[in-house]
């Protein structure tokens, strides 16, 4: 598994940074085309690929935050009155810009976050796709018309923009999740303030640089697209009544704090929190399909997707055969430089993630887990960042405390079941409720899994894995996953306020419910 020592020069990252307008020292705040020279604590971005410093930025201060919010408030007064199709046209142009910069941005995502280059490019493609979706949506912000019980009255409902939408994104999808929120919010007439993960700040700066020309070309007011770096910014937004909506992606622990803070001031929140996703492997499944879905789901992005496969619930009659197939596949995995297409598994985001991975394995063993495929840290030339680990498989029970938790690492827990009802109960028997899957060619099992008494997750798939989603469908989950929905379908409604309107075009004023009020 050893590879040659890696450096930025190996990947041409210096050229990528130049293309994306990123220097050694970068700004920590922006209102669109204008950058603020912030003086908060320095944020250094190190690549988990090789441990090298990519660049730095100073975090935003409370004064910077105040300036950005005031600018966003003024921008909203203008932006909300721009016709939605015109707002959609701006988003269309952003999609074109992202197409132009797909290769360098995808490479930066891979290098700064550690996911494979294919996945980095795929994440930028998600951004392009949501732009296309939002353009169509800009002409489809529909409300219903209702018949009134009163003569010569008309009732209908319409949707208006909320105002400032705060977007707090996570390191594992450093650009796509922002776009899921921002593109929809913009066509809805909102303005956005983005607080990206401090582990991947340069990807966010790159996005702001990419869209700056579009903002300038369309005379979009400063404040429609804002960026603020630094963890304290999140707390400021969560407690700010001027920010009616906060979309948060991250851990359940932090999500609970965000939810309580926003709810305390009667704000709205979209929460995309932890996942503990399972695949049920039926005796009626096609094991060749299971292999692809389970292995990519468990080891793709080094297990750092919220939709990563954490548990494999296998029918007892094919358990041993399935384990043998998995062991063979794991034995062929190549770990190393994620920008090399020959490798399957890149690094974890940082050394803390590695520690969490090792701790989870030890806890699983302490609870009685049996190692099916051993884990461990990979060392040697090419692994100087100390962030590369071996994907492992652990035979476990669903009620193990560690199995009930989400560990952001390539650890797959395997377990047996006898009946489909038992399997569904095991699938549902965790606090999280994001993604789920069953592999089966039995129609009754499919329908049982998708029924009201089946999977309790926001995403339920048949004969595909838990990982990966298309922008056409709403993304999100239940229980401790937070209940939020982003991206496709009617997720746009979360970024707007609903208003019911009644118009009396007659010459009398009858009251509803037949009430008479004589004066």
Short mmCIF file of C-alpha atoms in Angstrom, two decimals:
data_model
loop_
_atom_site.label_atom_id
_atom_site.label_comp_id
_atom_site.label_asym_id
_atom_site.label_seq_id
_atom_site.Cartn_x
_atom_site.Cartn_y
_atom_site.Cartn_z
CA UNK A 1 0.00 0.00 0.00
CA UNK A 2 3.02 2.29 0.23
CA UNK A 3 3.19 5.26 -2.12
CA UNK A 4 5.79 7.90 -2.81
CA UNK A 5 6.01 10.97 -0.60
CA UNK A 6 3.30 13.38 -1.70
CA UNK A 7 3.45 17.16 -1.96
CA UNK A 8 1.31 19.94 -3.38
CA UNK A 9 3.53 19.94 -6.44
CA UNK A 10 2.66 16.28 -7.01
CA UNK A 11 -0.97 17.21 -7.63
CA UNK A 12 -0.52 20.65 -9.19
CA UNK A 13 -2.39 22.19 -6.25
CA UNK A 14 -0.54 25.50 -6.52
CA UNK A 15 -2.00 25.93 -9.99
CA UNK A 16 -5.45 24.95 -8.71
CA UNK A 17 -5.25 27.55 -5.96
CA UNK A 18 -4.20 30.17 -8.48
CA UNK A 19 -7.14 29.30 -10.76
CA UNK A 20 -9.53 29.62 -7.82
CA UNK A 21 -8.08 32.91 -6.57
CA UNK A 22 -6.76 31.51 -3.29
CA UNK A 23 -3.51 32.75 -1.80
CA UNK A 24 -1.40 31.84 1.20
CA UNK A 25 -3.37 34.24 3.41
CA UNK A 26 -7.06 34.77 2.66
CA UNK A 27 -9.95 36.89 3.83
CA UNK A 28 -12.34 35.56 6.47
CA UNK A 29 -15.47 37.41 5.41
CA UNK A 30 -17.18 38.49 2.21
CA UNK A 31 -20.44 40.19 1.27
CA UNK A 32 -20.31 38.92 -2.31
CA UNK A 33 -17.70 40.69 -4.42
CA UNK A 34 -16.21 42.63 -1.51
CA UNK A 35 -13.84 40.91 0.91
CA UNK A 36 -13.22 42.02 4.47
CA UNK A 37 -9.77 41.91 6.01
CA UNK A 38 -10.74 40.15 9.21
CA UNK A 39 -8.56 40.10 12.30
CA UNK A 40 -9.92 37.09 14.17
CA UNK A 41 -7.88 33.98 15.10
CA UNK A 42 -5.93 32.38 12.28
CA UNK A 43 -7.47 29.31 10.66
CA UNK A 44 -4.94 26.99 9.02
CA UNK A 45 -6.07 24.44 6.47
CA UNK A 46 -3.95 21.28 6.37
CA UNK A 47 -4.52 18.59 3.77
CA UNK A 48 -5.24 15.15 5.24
CA UNK A 49 -3.70 13.74 2.05
CA UNK A 50 -0.14 14.66 3.06
CA UNK A 51 -0.38 16.91 6.11
CA UNK A 52 0.83 19.99 4.24
CA UNK A 53 -0.46 23.48 4.93
CA UNK A 54 -2.63 24.58 2.00
CA UNK A 55 -3.44 28.11 3.12
CA UNK A 56 -4.71 30.23 5.99
CA UNK A 57 -7.36 32.83 6.76
CA UNK A 58 -8.25 35.01 9.71
CA UNK A 59 -11.62 34.24 11.25
CA UNK A 60 -14.35 36.86 11.35
CA UNK A 61 -14.86 38.90 14.49
CA UNK A 62 -18.14 39.94 16.09
CA UNK A 63 -17.72 43.34 14.42
CA UNK A 64 -17.29 41.65 11.03
CA UNK A 65 -20.41 39.60 11.68
CA UNK A 66 -22.41 42.71 12.50
CA UNK A 67 -21.29 44.44 9.31
CA UNK A 68 -22.17 41.41 7.18
CA UNK A 69 -25.63 40.99 8.73
CA UNK A 70 -26.48 44.66 8.22
CA UNK A 71 -25.34 44.42 4.60
CA UNK A 72 -27.47 41.29 4.13
CA UNK A 73 -30.51 43.02 5.65
CA UNK A 74 -30.23 45.88 3.17
CA UNK A 75 -29.69 43.48 0.27
CA UNK A 76 -32.83 41.53 1.17
CA UNK A 77 -34.97 44.64 0.77
CA UNK A 78 -33.91 44.74 -2.87
CA UNK A 79 -33.52 41.05 -3.66
CA UNK A 80 -37.00 40.00 -2.47
CA UNK A 81 -38.56 42.28 -5.10
CA UNK A 82 -36.56 40.91 -8.02
CA UNK A 83 -38.86 38.58 -10.03
CA UNK A 84 -38.18 34.94 -9.20
CA UNK A 85 -37.34 33.99 -12.83
CA UNK A 86 -34.73 36.77 -12.83
CA UNK A 87 -33.27 35.33 -9.65
CA UNK A 88 -33.29 31.96 -11.36
CA UNK A 89 -31.37 33.38 -14.30
CA UNK A 90 -28.59 34.42 -11.92
CA UNK A 91 -28.47 30.88 -10.53
CA UNK A 92 -28.33 29.50 -14.09
CA UNK A 93 -25.23 31.59 -14.73
CA UNK A 94 -23.72 30.28 -11.49
CA UNK A 95 -24.23 26.77 -12.79
CA UNK A 96 -22.31 27.70 -15.92
CA UNK A 97 -19.48 29.12 -13.81
CA UNK A 98 -19.32 25.90 -11.79
CA UNK A 99 -19.10 23.92 -15.02
CA UNK A 100 -16.17 26.10 -16.03
CA UNK A 101 -14.35 25.53 -12.73
CA UNK A 102 -15.47 21.95 -12.07
CA UNK A 103 -12.01 20.39 -12.43
CA UNK A 104 -10.02 22.75 -10.16
CA UNK A 105 -12.78 22.98 -7.56
CA UNK A 106 -13.23 19.20 -7.55
CA UNK A 107 -9.51 18.74 -7.08
CA UNK A 108 -9.45 21.23 -4.19
CA UNK A 109 -12.37 19.42 -2.52
CA UNK A 110 -10.44 16.16 -2.82
CA UNK A 111 -7.20 17.64 -1.52
CA UNK A 112 -8.60 19.72 1.35
CA UNK A 113 -11.20 17.18 2.53
CA UNK A 114 -9.55 13.90 1.54
CA UNK A 115 -12.28 12.27 -0.55
CA UNK A 116 -11.44 10.66 -3.88
CA UNK A 117 -11.06 12.88 -6.91
CA UNK A 118 -14.09 11.18 -8.47
CA UNK A 119 -16.14 12.09 -5.42
CA UNK A 120 -14.75 15.62 -5.40
CA UNK A 121 -15.79 16.11 -9.00
CA UNK A 122 -19.11 14.44 -8.20
CA UNK A 123 -19.71 16.93 -5.42
CA UNK A 124 -19.24 19.83 -7.81
CA UNK A 125 -21.60 18.09 -10.22
CA UNK A 126 -24.19 18.08 -7.42
CA UNK A 127 -23.79 21.85 -7.27
CA UNK A 128 -24.35 22.12 -11.01
CA UNK A 129 -27.40 19.86 -10.76
CA UNK A 130 -29.01 21.89 -7.97
CA UNK A 131 -28.48 25.04 -10.04
CA UNK A 132 -30.40 23.41 -12.89
CA UNK A 133 -33.13 22.32 -10.48
CA UNK A 134 -33.38 25.80 -8.95
CA UNK A 135 -33.68 27.48 -12.34
CA UNK A 136 -36.80 25.44 -13.11
CA UNK A 137 -38.09 26.00 -9.60
CA UNK A 138 -37.90 29.78 -10.06
CA UNK A 139 -40.98 29.54 -12.29
CA UNK A 140 -42.82 27.04 -10.07
CA UNK A 141 -43.17 28.65 -6.64
CA UNK A 142 -46.81 27.67 -6.60
CA UNK A 143 -49.54 28.34 -4.05
CA UNK A 144 -53.04 26.84 -3.91
CA UNK A 145 -56.34 28.52 -4.72
CA UNK A 146 -59.26 27.57 -2.44
CA UNK A 147 -63.01 28.05 -2.81
CA UNK A 148 -64.50 30.34 -0.19
CA UNK A 149 -67.72 29.59 1.67
CA UNK A 150 -68.62 33.27 1.33
CA UNK A 151 -70.06 34.65 -1.94
CA UNK A 152 -67.86 36.92 -4.04
CA UNK A 153 -64.76 35.97 -2.09
CA UNK A 154 -61.57 34.39 -3.36
CA UNK A 155 -58.99 32.55 -1.24
CA UNK A 156 -55.47 31.61 -2.16
CA UNK A 157 -52.09 31.09 -0.56
CA UNK A 158 -48.72 32.42 -1.59
CA UNK A 159 -45.14 32.12 -0.40
CA UNK A 160 -42.83 34.98 0.50
CA UNK A 161 -39.08 34.90 1.26
CA UNK A 162 -38.00 34.70 4.88
CA UNK A 163 -35.02 37.06 4.83
CA UNK A 164 -31.53 36.00 5.89
CA UNK A 165 -30.80 32.27 5.71
CA UNK A 166 -27.81 31.15 7.76
CA UNK A 167 -26.02 28.09 6.37
CA UNK A 168 -23.66 26.14 8.62
CA UNK A 169 -22.03 23.32 6.65
CA UNK A 170 -19.79 20.37 7.54
CA UNK A 171 -16.35 19.32 6.31
CA UNK A 172 -17.41 16.09 4.58
CA UNK A 173 -19.36 17.90 1.85
CA UNK A 174 -17.57 21.24 1.91
CA UNK A 175 -19.37 22.77 -1.09
CA UNK A 176 -22.45 20.74 -2.12
CA UNK A 177 -24.52 21.25 1.03
CA UNK A 178 -24.05 25.02 0.81
CA UNK A 179 -25.36 24.94 -2.75
CA UNK A 180 -28.38 22.80 -1.81
CA UNK A 181 -29.43 25.58 0.53
CA UNK A 182 -28.18 28.71 -1.21
CA UNK A 183 -29.50 28.04 -4.71
CA UNK A 184 -33.01 27.31 -3.44
CA UNK A 185 -32.93 30.20 -0.97
CA UNK A 186 -31.84 32.62 -3.69
CA UNK A 187 -34.61 31.74 -6.15
CA UNK A 188 -37.04 32.01 -3.22
CA UNK A 189 -35.85 35.60 -2.65
CA UNK A 190 -33.75 35.07 0.47
CA UNK A 191 -30.17 36.19 1.08
CA UNK A 192 -27.56 33.86 2.56
CA UNK A 193 -24.76 33.93 5.10
CA UNK A 194 -22.50 30.86 4.93
CA UNK A 195 -20.40 29.64 7.84
CA UNK A 196 -18.37 26.70 6.45
CA UNK A 197 -16.44 24.15 8.47
CA UNK A 198 -13.14 25.49 9.77
CA UNK A 199 -11.60 22.21 8.55
CA UNK A 200 -12.32 23.09 4.90
CA UNK A 201 -12.37 26.91 4.67
CA UNK A 202 -10.58 27.20 1.33
CA UNK A 203 -13.30 25.31 -0.56
CA UNK A 204 -15.79 27.92 0.66
CA UNK A 205 -13.57 30.82 -0.36
CA UNK A 206 -13.17 29.22 -3.78
CA UNK A 207 -16.95 29.05 -4.23
CA UNK A 208 -17.33 32.70 -3.34
CA UNK A 209 -14.61 33.58 -5.85
CA UNK A 210 -16.25 31.50 -8.58
CA UNK A 211 -19.65 33.18 -8.28
CA UNK A 212 -18.32 36.72 -7.78
CA UNK A 213 -18.28 37.47 -11.51
CA UNK A 214 -21.93 36.42 -11.80
CA UNK A 215 -22.92 38.64 -8.89
CA UNK A 216 -21.10 41.59 -10.43
CA UNK A 217 -22.41 41.00 -13.95
CA UNK A 218 -26.02 40.94 -12.72
CA UNK A 219 -25.65 43.93 -10.39
CA UNK A 220 -26.65 41.76 -7.45
CA UNK A 221 -26.45 43.85 -4.28
CA UNK A 222 -23.69 43.14 -1.80
CA UNK A 223 -25.11 40.93 0.94
CA UNK A 224 -27.05 38.41 -1.15
CA UNK A 225 -24.16 35.93 -0.89
CA UNK A 226 -22.11 36.32 2.28
CA UNK A 227 -19.31 34.25 3.78
CA UNK A 228 -18.02 34.28 7.36
CA UNK A 229 -15.25 32.02 8.71
CA UNK A 230 -14.79 30.91 12.29
CA UNK A 231 -16.76 28.78 14.74
CA UNK A 232 -18.02 31.72 16.88
CA UNK A 233 -20.01 32.90 13.84
CA UNK A 234 -22.31 29.90 14.23
CA UNK A 235 -23.28 30.86 17.76
CA UNK A 236 -23.92 34.44 16.71
CA UNK A 237 -26.26 33.33 13.91
CA UNK A 238 -28.09 30.81 16.05
CA UNK A 239 -29.00 33.49 18.58
CA UNK A 240 -29.69 36.31 16.14
CA UNK A 241 -33.36 37.24 15.62
CA UNK A 242 -32.39 38.91 12.36
CA UNK A 243 -31.64 35.43 10.93
CA UNK A 244 -35.06 33.76 10.68
CA UNK A 245 -33.70 30.50 9.28
CA UNK A 246 -30.58 28.48 10.14
CA UNK A 247 -29.68 25.37 8.16
CA UNK A 248 -27.20 23.24 10.10
CA UNK A 249 -25.34 20.14 8.94
CA UNK A 250 -23.22 18.34 11.52
CA UNK A 251 -23.33 16.11 14.56
CA UNK A 252 -26.43 15.37 16.60
CA UNK A 253 -24.73 16.80 19.67
CA UNK A 254 -24.14 20.21 18.11
CA UNK A 255 -27.44 20.04 16.24
CA UNK A 256 -29.30 19.81 19.53
CA UNK A 257 -27.61 23.03 20.69
CA UNK A 258 -28.44 24.77 17.40
CA UNK A 259 -32.06 23.61 17.54
CA UNK A 260 -32.56 24.84 21.08
CA UNK A 261 -30.94 28.21 20.40
CA UNK A 262 -32.95 28.89 17.25
CA UNK A 263 -36.23 27.61 18.74
CA UNK A 264 -35.76 29.78 21.83
CA UNK A 265 -36.12 32.86 19.63
CA UNK A 266 -38.89 31.22 17.52
CA UNK A 267 -36.67 30.91 14.48
CA UNK A 268 -36.81 28.10 11.94
CA UNK A 269 -34.12 25.49 11.46
CA UNK A 270 -33.23 22.78 8.99
CA UNK A 271 -31.23 20.08 10.73
CA UNK A 272 -29.16 17.47 8.87
CA UNK A 273 -27.54 15.48 11.65
CA UNK A 274 -26.17 12.01 12.31
CA UNK A 275 -26.84 8.81 10.41
CA UNK A 276 -26.50 5.17 11.47
CA UNK A 277 -27.48 3.58 8.22
CA UNK A 278 -28.15 -0.09 7.63
CA UNK A 279 -28.47 -2.40 4.66
CA UNK A 280 -30.68 -5.46 5.05
CA UNK A 281 -29.31 -8.34 2.98
CA UNK A 282 -32.10 -10.81 2.22
CA UNK A 283 -31.63 -14.44 1.24
CA UNK A 284 -33.41 -13.34 -1.95
CA UNK A 285 -30.75 -10.74 -2.82
CA UNK A 286 -28.20 -10.62 -5.62
CA UNK A 287 -24.89 -10.76 -3.77
CA UNK A 288 -22.99 -9.16 -6.64
CA UNK A 289 -25.16 -6.06 -6.20
CA UNK A 290 -24.87 -6.22 -2.42
CA UNK A 291 -21.09 -6.23 -2.72
CA UNK A 292 -20.97 -2.96 -4.65
CA UNK A 293 -23.57 -1.20 -2.49
CA UNK A 294 -22.18 -2.33 0.85
CA UNK A 295 -18.49 -1.81 0.15
CA UNK A 296 -18.85 1.62 -1.44
CA UNK A 297 -21.34 2.60 1.26
CA UNK A 298 -18.94 1.59 4.03
CA UNK A 299 -15.58 2.75 2.65
CA UNK A 300 -16.48 5.58 0.23
CA UNK A 301 -15.23 8.94 1.55
CA UNK A 302 -13.46 6.78 4.19
CA UNK A 303 -16.82 6.31 5.92
CA UNK A 304 -17.28 10.06 6.41
CA UNK A 305 -20.66 10.49 4.74
CA UNK A 306 -23.76 10.97 6.84
CA UNK A 307 -25.26 8.29 4.55
CA UNK A 308 -22.32 5.88 4.91
CA UNK A 309 -23.28 2.27 5.59
CA UNK A 310 -22.59 1.52 9.25
CA UNK A 311 -24.51 -1.74 9.71
CA UNK A 312 -25.07 -4.80 7.52
CA UNK A 313 -28.02 -6.93 8.66
CA UNK A 314 -27.66 -10.28 6.91
CA UNK A 315 -30.07 -13.22 6.72
CA UNK A 316 -28.64 -16.14 8.68
CA UNK A 317 -28.88 -18.53 5.69
CA UNK A 318 -26.39 -16.49 3.64
CA UNK A 319 -24.42 -14.89 6.46
CA UNK A 320 -21.22 -16.95 6.08
CA UNK A 321 -21.23 -16.62 2.29
CA UNK A 322 -21.75 -12.86 2.47
CA UNK A 323 -18.93 -12.46 4.99
CA UNK A 324 -16.55 -14.39 2.76
CA UNK A 325 -17.44 -12.21 -0.22
CA UNK A 326 -16.88 -9.07 1.87
CA UNK A 327 -13.56 -10.28 3.24
CA UNK A 328 -12.35 -10.96 -0.27
CA UNK A 329 -13.43 -7.50 -1.44
CA UNK A 330 -11.84 -5.75 1.55
CA UNK A 331 -8.61 -7.60 0.83
CA UNK A 332 -8.45 -5.88 -2.55
CA UNK A 333 -9.01 -2.32 -1.32
CA UNK A 334 -6.24 0.12 -2.09
CA UNK A 335 -5.60 2.83 0.50
CA UNK A 336 -3.76 6.00 -0.39
CA UNK A 337 -3.68 9.28 -2.25
CA UNK A 338 -7.33 10.06 -3.07
CA UNK A 339 -6.34 11.97 -6.21
CA UNK A 340 -5.03 8.70 -7.65
CA UNK A 341 -7.96 6.94 -9.34
CA UNK A 342 -6.38 3.54 -8.59
CA UNK A 343 -7.05 3.97 -4.85
CA UNK A 344 -10.37 3.17 -3.19
CA UNK A 345 -9.90 4.73 0.25
CA UNK A 346 -8.42 8.11 1.15
CA UNK A 347 -7.64 9.62 4.55
CA UNK A 348 -9.82 10.64 7.45
CA UNK A 349 -10.13 14.40 7.88
CA UNK A 350 -7.66 14.73 10.80
CA UNK A 351 -5.93 12.93 13.65
CA UNK A 352 -8.88 13.37 16.00
CA UNK A 353 -10.99 11.38 13.54
CA UNK A 354 -8.31 8.67 13.61
CA UNK A 355 -8.46 8.60 17.41
CA UNK A 356 -12.25 8.28 17.29
CA UNK A 357 -11.89 5.38 14.85
CA UNK A 358 -9.43 3.53 17.09
CA UNK A 359 -11.55 4.18 20.18
CA UNK A 360 -14.66 2.80 18.46
CA UNK A 361 -12.87 -0.43 17.54
CA UNK A 362 -11.67 -0.92 21.11
CA UNK A 363 -15.13 -0.24 22.49
CA UNK A 364 -16.65 -2.75 20.07
CA UNK A 365 -14.18 -5.39 21.24
CA UNK A 366 -14.90 -4.60 24.90
CA UNK A 367 -18.62 -5.14 24.29
CA UNK A 368 -17.98 -8.55 22.72
CA UNK A 369 -17.44 -7.65 19.07
CA UNK A 370 -15.35 -9.94 16.92
CA UNK A 371 -13.02 -8.57 14.26
CA UNK A 372 -13.85 -10.03 10.85
CA UNK A 373 -11.46 -7.71 8.99
CA UNK A 374 -8.83 -6.05 11.17
CA UNK A 375 -8.41 -2.29 11.27
CA UNK A 376 -5.52 -0.03 12.15
CA UNK A 377 -3.58 3.05 11.10
CA UNK A 378 -1.58 2.91 7.86
CA UNK A 379 2.00 4.17 8.13
CA UNK A 380 4.93 4.61 5.77
CA UNK A 381 5.90 6.72 2.78
CA UNK A 382 2.90 8.52 1.34
CA UNK A 383 1.00 8.37 4.62
CA UNK A 384 2.86 11.13 6.48
CA UNK A 385 -0.38 12.87 7.49
CA UNK A 386 -1.12 9.90 9.80
CA UNK A 387 -4.78 10.13 8.73
CA UNK A 388 -5.03 6.90 6.72
CA UNK A 389 -6.78 3.92 8.32
CA UNK A 390 -7.80 0.44 7.23
CA UNK A 391 -11.52 -0.17 6.62
CA UNK A 392 -12.59 -2.90 9.03
CA UNK A 393 -15.54 -5.20 9.66
CA UNK A 394 -16.77 -6.09 13.14
CA UNK A 395 -19.27 -8.82 14.00
CA UNK A 396 -21.51 -7.17 16.58
CA UNK A 397 -24.94 -6.98 18.18
CA UNK A 398 -27.31 -4.19 17.29
CA UNK A 399 -27.70 -3.22 20.95
CA UNK A 400 -23.99 -2.61 21.55
CA UNK A 401 -23.57 0.96 22.80
CA UNK A 402 -20.94 1.69 20.15
CA UNK A 403 -23.21 0.32 17.40
CA UNK A 404 -25.94 2.69 18.54
CA UNK A 405 -23.58 5.63 17.93
CA UNK A 406 -22.32 7.13 14.70
CA UNK A 407 -18.56 6.90 14.16
CA UNK A 408 -17.36 8.90 11.15
CA UNK A 409 -14.94 6.25 9.91
CA UNK A 410 -14.85 3.09 7.73
CA UNK A 411 -16.13 0.66 10.37
CA UNK A 412 -18.83 -1.78 9.24
CA UNK A 413 -20.81 -3.76 11.84
CA UNK A 414 -22.30 -7.06 10.63
CA UNK A 415 -25.09 -9.05 12.29
CA UNK A 416 -27.62 -11.81 11.56
CA UNK A 417 -31.41 -11.90 11.33
CA UNK A 418 -34.04 -14.64 10.88
CA UNK A 419 -37.22 -12.90 9.69
CA UNK A 420 -37.84 -9.74 7.70
CA UNK A 421 -39.77 -8.31 10.64
CA UNK A 422 -36.74 -8.83 12.88
CA UNK A 423 -34.47 -7.23 10.31
CA UNK A 424 -36.67 -4.13 10.03
CA UNK A 425 -36.80 -3.85 13.83
CA UNK A 426 -33.00 -3.98 13.93
CA UNK A 427 -32.73 -1.40 11.16
CA UNK A 428 -35.04 0.93 13.08
CA UNK A 429 -33.51 0.14 16.47
CA UNK A 430 -31.07 3.07 16.60
CA UNK A 431 -31.58 6.73 17.57
CA UNK A 432 -30.81 8.01 14.05
CA UNK A 433 -33.10 7.82 11.02
CA UNK A 434 -31.38 9.06 7.88
CA UNK A 435 -30.84 6.40 5.20
CA UNK A 436 -31.73 2.72 4.88
CA UNK A 437 -31.66 0.00 2.26
CA UNK A 438 -32.76 -3.54 1.52
CA UNK A 439 -31.35 -5.85 -1.11
CA UNK A 440 -33.99 -8.36 -2.16
CA UNK A 441 -35.80 -9.66 -5.23
CA UNK A 442 -38.80 -10.63 -3.13
CA UNK A 443 -41.66 -8.19 -3.78
CA UNK A 444 -43.29 -8.78 -0.39
CA UNK A 445 -40.06 -7.93 1.43
CA UNK A 446 -39.65 -4.79 -0.68
CA UNK A 447 -43.13 -3.60 0.12
CA UNK A 448 -42.84 -4.49 3.81
CA UNK A 449 -39.64 -2.44 4.00
CA UNK A 450 -41.27 0.56 2.32
CA UNK A 451 -44.58 0.38 4.20
CA UNK A 452 -45.67 2.45 7.19
CA UNK A 453 -44.41 -0.33 9.47
CA UNK A 454 -41.14 -0.61 7.55
CA UNK A 455 -38.09 1.64 7.56
CA UNK A 456 -38.45 4.72 9.77
CA UNK A 457 -35.77 6.66 7.86
CA UNK A 458 -36.14 9.69 5.65
CA UNK A 459 -34.49 7.71 2.84
CA UNK A 460 -35.42 4.09 2.09
CA UNK A 461 -33.87 2.33 -0.90
CA UNK A 462 -34.36 -1.02 -2.60
CA UNK A 463 -31.45 -2.74 -4.33
CA UNK A 464 -29.18 0.27 -4.04
CA UNK A 465 -27.03 1.25 -1.08
CA UNK A 466 -27.55 3.85 1.63
CA UNK A 467 -24.92 6.24 0.30
CA UNK A 468 -25.53 8.76 -2.43
CA UNK A 469 -28.64 10.76 -3.28
CA UNK A 470 -29.95 12.66 -6.29
CA UNK A 471 -30.95 16.30 -6.03
CA UNK A 472 -34.44 15.63 -7.40
CA UNK A 473 -35.59 14.14 -4.10
CA UNK A 474 -35.73 15.85 -0.72
CA UNK A 475 -32.74 14.86 1.43
CA UNK A 476 -32.96 14.36 5.19
CA UNK A 477 -34.00 12.04 7.99
CA UNK A 478 -36.02 11.50 11.13
CA UNK A 479 -35.41 11.07 14.86
CA UNK A 480 -31.94 12.27 15.89
CA UNK A 481 -31.14 13.03 12.27
CA UNK A 482 -33.18 16.17 12.88
CA UNK A 483 -36.19 16.00 10.55
CA UNK A 484 -34.84 18.56 8.06
CA UNK A 485 -35.17 18.34 4.28
CA UNK A 486 -32.92 19.96 1.69
CA UNK A 487 -32.44 19.89 -2.06
CA UNK A 488 -35.28 18.60 -4.27
CA UNK A 489 -39.03 17.99 -4.23
CA UNK A 490 -40.85 20.69 -2.21
CA UNK A 491 -37.92 21.40 0.14
CA UNK A 492 -38.06 24.98 -1.15
CA UNK A 493 -41.03 25.69 1.10
CA UNK A 494 -38.76 25.65 4.16
CA UNK A 495 -37.07 28.83 2.88
CA UNK A 496 -40.33 30.76 2.62
CA UNK A 497 -43.22 31.91 4.77
CA UNK A 498 -46.72 30.83 3.81
CA UNK A 499 -49.48 33.42 3.63
CA UNK A 500 -53.21 32.77 3.20
CA UNK A 501 -55.08 35.57 1.40
CA UNK A 502 -58.80 36.25 1.15
CA UNK A 503 -60.17 38.88 -1.27
CA UNK A 504 -63.71 40.20 -1.02
CA UNK A 505 -64.67 41.63 -4.41
CA UNK A 506 -68.36 42.10 -3.49
CA UNK A 507 -70.24 44.98 -1.89
CA UNK A 508 -71.18 43.15 1.33
CA UNK A 509 -69.16 41.78 4.24
CA UNK A 510 -70.50 38.34 5.19
CA UNK A 511 -68.68 36.67 8.08
CA UNK A 512 -67.26 33.16 8.03
CA UNK A 513 -69.15 30.23 9.62
CA UNK A 514 -72.43 32.10 9.04
CA UNK A 515 -71.87 34.41 11.99
CA UNK A 516 -74.11 37.51 12.12
CA UNK A 517 -72.81 40.70 13.71
CA UNK A 518 -75.35 43.48 13.45
CA UNK A 519 -74.31 47.06 14.22
#
